[in-house]
CSV table of N, CA and C in Angstrom, one decimal:
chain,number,residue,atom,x,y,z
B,1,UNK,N,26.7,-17.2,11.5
B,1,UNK,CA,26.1,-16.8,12.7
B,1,UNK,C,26.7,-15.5,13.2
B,2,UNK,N,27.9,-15.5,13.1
B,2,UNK,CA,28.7,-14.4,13.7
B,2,UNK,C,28.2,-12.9,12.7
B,3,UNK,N,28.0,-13.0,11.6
B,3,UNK,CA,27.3,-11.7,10.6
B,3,UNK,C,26.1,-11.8,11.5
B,4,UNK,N,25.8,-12.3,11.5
B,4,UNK,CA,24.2,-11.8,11.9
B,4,UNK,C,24.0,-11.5,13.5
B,5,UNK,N,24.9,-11.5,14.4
B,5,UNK,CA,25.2,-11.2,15.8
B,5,UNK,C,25.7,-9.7,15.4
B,6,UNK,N,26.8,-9.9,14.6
B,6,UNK,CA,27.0,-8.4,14.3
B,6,UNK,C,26.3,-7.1,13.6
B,7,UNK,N,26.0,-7.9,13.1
B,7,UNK,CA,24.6,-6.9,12.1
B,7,UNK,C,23.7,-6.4,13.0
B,8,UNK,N,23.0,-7.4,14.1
B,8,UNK,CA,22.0,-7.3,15.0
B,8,UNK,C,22.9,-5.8,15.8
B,9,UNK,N,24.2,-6.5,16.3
B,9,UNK,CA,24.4,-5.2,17.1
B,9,UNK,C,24.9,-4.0,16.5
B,10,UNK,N,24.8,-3.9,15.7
B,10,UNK,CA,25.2,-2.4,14.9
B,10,UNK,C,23.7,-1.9,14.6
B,11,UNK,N,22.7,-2.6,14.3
B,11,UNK,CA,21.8,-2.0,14.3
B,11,UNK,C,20.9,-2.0,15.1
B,12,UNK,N,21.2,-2.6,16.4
B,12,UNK,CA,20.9,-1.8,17.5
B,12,UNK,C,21.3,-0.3,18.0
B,13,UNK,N,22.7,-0.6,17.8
B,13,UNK,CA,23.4,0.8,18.7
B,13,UNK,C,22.7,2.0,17.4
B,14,UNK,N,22.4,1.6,16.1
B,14,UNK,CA,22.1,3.0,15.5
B,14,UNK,C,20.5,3.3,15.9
B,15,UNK,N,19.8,2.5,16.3
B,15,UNK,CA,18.5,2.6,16.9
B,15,UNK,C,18.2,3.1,18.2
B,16,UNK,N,19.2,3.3,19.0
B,16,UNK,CA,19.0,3.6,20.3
B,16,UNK,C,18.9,4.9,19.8
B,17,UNK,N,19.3,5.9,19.0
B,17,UNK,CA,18.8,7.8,19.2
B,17,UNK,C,17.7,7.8,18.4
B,18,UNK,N,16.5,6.9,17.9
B,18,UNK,CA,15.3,6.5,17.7
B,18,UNK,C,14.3,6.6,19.0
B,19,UNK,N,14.8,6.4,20.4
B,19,UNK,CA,14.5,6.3,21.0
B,19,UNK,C,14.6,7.5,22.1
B,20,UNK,N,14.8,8.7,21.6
B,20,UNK,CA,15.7,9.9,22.1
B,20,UNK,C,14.1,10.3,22.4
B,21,UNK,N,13.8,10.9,23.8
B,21,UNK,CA,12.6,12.3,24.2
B,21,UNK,C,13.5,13.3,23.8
B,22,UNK,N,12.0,14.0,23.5
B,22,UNK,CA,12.2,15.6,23.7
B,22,UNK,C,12.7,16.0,24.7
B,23,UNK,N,13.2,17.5,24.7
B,23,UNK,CA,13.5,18.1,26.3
B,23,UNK,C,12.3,18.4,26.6
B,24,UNK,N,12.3,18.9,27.7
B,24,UNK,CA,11.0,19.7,28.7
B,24,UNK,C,10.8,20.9,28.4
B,25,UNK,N,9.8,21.3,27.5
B,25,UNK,CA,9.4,22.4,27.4
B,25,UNK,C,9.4,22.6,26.2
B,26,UNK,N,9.5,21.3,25.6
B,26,UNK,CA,9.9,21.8,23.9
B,26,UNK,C,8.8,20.5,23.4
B,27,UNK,N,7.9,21.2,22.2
B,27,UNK,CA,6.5,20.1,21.9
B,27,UNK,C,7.3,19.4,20.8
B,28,UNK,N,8.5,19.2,20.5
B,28,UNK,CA,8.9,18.8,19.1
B,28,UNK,C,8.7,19.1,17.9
B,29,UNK,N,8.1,20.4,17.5
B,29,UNK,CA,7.5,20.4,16.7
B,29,UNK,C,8.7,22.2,16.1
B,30,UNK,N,9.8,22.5,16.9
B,30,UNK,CA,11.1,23.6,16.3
B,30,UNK,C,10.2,24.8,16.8
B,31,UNK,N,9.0,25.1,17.3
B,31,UNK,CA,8.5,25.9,17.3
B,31,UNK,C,8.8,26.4,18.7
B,32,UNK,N,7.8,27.9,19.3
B,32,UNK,CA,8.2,27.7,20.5
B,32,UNK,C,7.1,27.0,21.3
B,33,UNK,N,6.6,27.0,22.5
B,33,UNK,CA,5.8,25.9,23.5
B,33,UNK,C,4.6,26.7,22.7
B,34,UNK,N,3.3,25.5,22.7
B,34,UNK,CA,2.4,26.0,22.1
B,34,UNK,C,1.8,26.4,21.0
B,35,UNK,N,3.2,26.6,20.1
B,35,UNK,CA,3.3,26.4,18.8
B,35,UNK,C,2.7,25.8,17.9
B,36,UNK,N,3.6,25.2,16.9
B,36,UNK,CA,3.4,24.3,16.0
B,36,UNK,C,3.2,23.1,16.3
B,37,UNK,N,1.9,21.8,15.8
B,37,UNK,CA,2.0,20.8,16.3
B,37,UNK,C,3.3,20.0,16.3
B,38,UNK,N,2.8,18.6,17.0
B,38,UNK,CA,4.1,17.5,17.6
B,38,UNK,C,4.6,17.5,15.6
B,39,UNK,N,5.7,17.6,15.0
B,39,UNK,CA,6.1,17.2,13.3
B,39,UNK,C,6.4,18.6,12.8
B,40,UNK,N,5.9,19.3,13.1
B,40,UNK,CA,6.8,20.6,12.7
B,40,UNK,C,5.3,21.5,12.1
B,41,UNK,N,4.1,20.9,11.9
B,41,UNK,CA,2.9,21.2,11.0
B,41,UNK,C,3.6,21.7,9.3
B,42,UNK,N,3.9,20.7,9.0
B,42,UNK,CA,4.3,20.3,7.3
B,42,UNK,C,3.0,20.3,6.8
B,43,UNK,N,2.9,20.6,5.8
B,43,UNK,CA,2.0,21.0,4.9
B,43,UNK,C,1.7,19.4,3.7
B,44,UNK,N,0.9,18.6,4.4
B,44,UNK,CA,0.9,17.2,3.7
B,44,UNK,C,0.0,17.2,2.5
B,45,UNK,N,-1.2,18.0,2.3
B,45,UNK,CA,-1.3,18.2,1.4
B,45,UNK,C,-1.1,17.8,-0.1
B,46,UNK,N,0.4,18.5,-0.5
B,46,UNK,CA,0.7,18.4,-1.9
B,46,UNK,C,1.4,16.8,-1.8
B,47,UNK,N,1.7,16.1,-0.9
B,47,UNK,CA,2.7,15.1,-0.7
B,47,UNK,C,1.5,14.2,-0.9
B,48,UNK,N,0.3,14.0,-0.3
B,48,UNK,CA,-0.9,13.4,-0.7
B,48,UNK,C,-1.5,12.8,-1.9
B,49,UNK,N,-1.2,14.2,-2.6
B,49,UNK,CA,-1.5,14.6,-4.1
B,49,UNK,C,-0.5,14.2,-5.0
B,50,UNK,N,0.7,13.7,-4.5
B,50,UNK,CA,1.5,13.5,-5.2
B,50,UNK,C,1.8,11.9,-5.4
B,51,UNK,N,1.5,11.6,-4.1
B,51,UNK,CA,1.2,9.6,-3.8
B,51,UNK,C,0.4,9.3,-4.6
B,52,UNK,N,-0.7,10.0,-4.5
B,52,UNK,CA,-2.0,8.8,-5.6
B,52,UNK,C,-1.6,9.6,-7.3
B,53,UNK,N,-1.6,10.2,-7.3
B,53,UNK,CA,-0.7,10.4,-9.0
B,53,UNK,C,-0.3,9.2,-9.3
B,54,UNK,N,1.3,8.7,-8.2
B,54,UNK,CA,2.1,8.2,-8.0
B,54,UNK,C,1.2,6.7,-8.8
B,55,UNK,N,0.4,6.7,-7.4
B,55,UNK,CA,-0.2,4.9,-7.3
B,55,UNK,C,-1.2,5.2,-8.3
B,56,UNK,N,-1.4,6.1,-8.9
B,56,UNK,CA,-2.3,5.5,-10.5
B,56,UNK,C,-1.7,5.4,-11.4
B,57,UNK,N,-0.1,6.1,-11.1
B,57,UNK,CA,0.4,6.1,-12.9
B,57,UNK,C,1.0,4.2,-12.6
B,58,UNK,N,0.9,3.7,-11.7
B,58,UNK,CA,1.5,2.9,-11.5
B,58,UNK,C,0.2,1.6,-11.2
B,59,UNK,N,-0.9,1.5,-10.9
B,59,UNK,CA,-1.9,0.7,-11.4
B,59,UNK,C,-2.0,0.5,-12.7
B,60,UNK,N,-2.2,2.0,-13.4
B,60,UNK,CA,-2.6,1.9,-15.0
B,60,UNK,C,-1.6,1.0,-15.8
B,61,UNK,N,-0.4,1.2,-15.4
B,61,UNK,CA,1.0,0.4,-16.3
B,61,UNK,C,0.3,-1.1,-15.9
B,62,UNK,N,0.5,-1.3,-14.5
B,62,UNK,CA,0.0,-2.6,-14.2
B,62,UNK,C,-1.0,-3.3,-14.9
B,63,UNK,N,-2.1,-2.6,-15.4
B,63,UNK,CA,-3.4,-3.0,-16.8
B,63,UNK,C,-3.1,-2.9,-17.4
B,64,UNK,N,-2.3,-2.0,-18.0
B,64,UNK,CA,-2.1,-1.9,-19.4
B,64,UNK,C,-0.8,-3.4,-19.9
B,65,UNK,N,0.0,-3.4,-18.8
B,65,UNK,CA,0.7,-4.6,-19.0
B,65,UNK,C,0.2,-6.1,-19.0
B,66,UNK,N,-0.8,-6.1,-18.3
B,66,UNK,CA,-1.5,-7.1,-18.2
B,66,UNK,C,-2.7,-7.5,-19.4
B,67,UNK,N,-2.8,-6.2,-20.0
B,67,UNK,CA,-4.3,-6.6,-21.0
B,67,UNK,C,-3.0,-6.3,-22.4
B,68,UNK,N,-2.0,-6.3,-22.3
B,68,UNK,CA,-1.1,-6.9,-23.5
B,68,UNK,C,-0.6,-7.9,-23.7
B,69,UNK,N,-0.2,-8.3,-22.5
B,69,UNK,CA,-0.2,-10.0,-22.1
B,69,UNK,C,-0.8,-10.9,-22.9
B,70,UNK,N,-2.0,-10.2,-22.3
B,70,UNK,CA,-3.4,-11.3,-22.4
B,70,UNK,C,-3.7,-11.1,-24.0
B,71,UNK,N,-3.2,-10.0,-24.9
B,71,UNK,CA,-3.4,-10.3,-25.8
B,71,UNK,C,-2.4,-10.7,-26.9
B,72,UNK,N,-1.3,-11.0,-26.2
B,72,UNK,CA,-0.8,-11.9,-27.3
B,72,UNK,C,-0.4,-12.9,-27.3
């Protein structure tokens, strides 16, 4: 019981600058007021492109392991 009282509060205290505003006058985004959207306007795109690669090279294994299975 006592690990998990302590675990709880350590990971509280590292959660509380999770919880940090912005200053006033600043959109979050490193830019100046106006700027760049709230994330910095990262270019998500190729990161997109690179997930579903990701989740097909990893469906296909998932068939292909399964229809080897099944065949022997």
């Amino acid at each position: 019981m006592k690990k998990i009282v302590a675990s709880l509060a350590i990971i509280g205290m590292f959660s509380l600058g999770a919880m940090a505003q912005p200053q006033p006058g600043n959109n979050g985004g490193g830019g100046d007021v106006g700027g760049d959207p709230i994330g910095g306007g990262a270019p998500v795109g190729s990161g997109i492109a690179v997930l579903l690669i990701a989740g097909a090279a990893y469906g296909s294994k998932k068939v292909f392991d399964a229809r080897k299975r099944l065949n022997d």
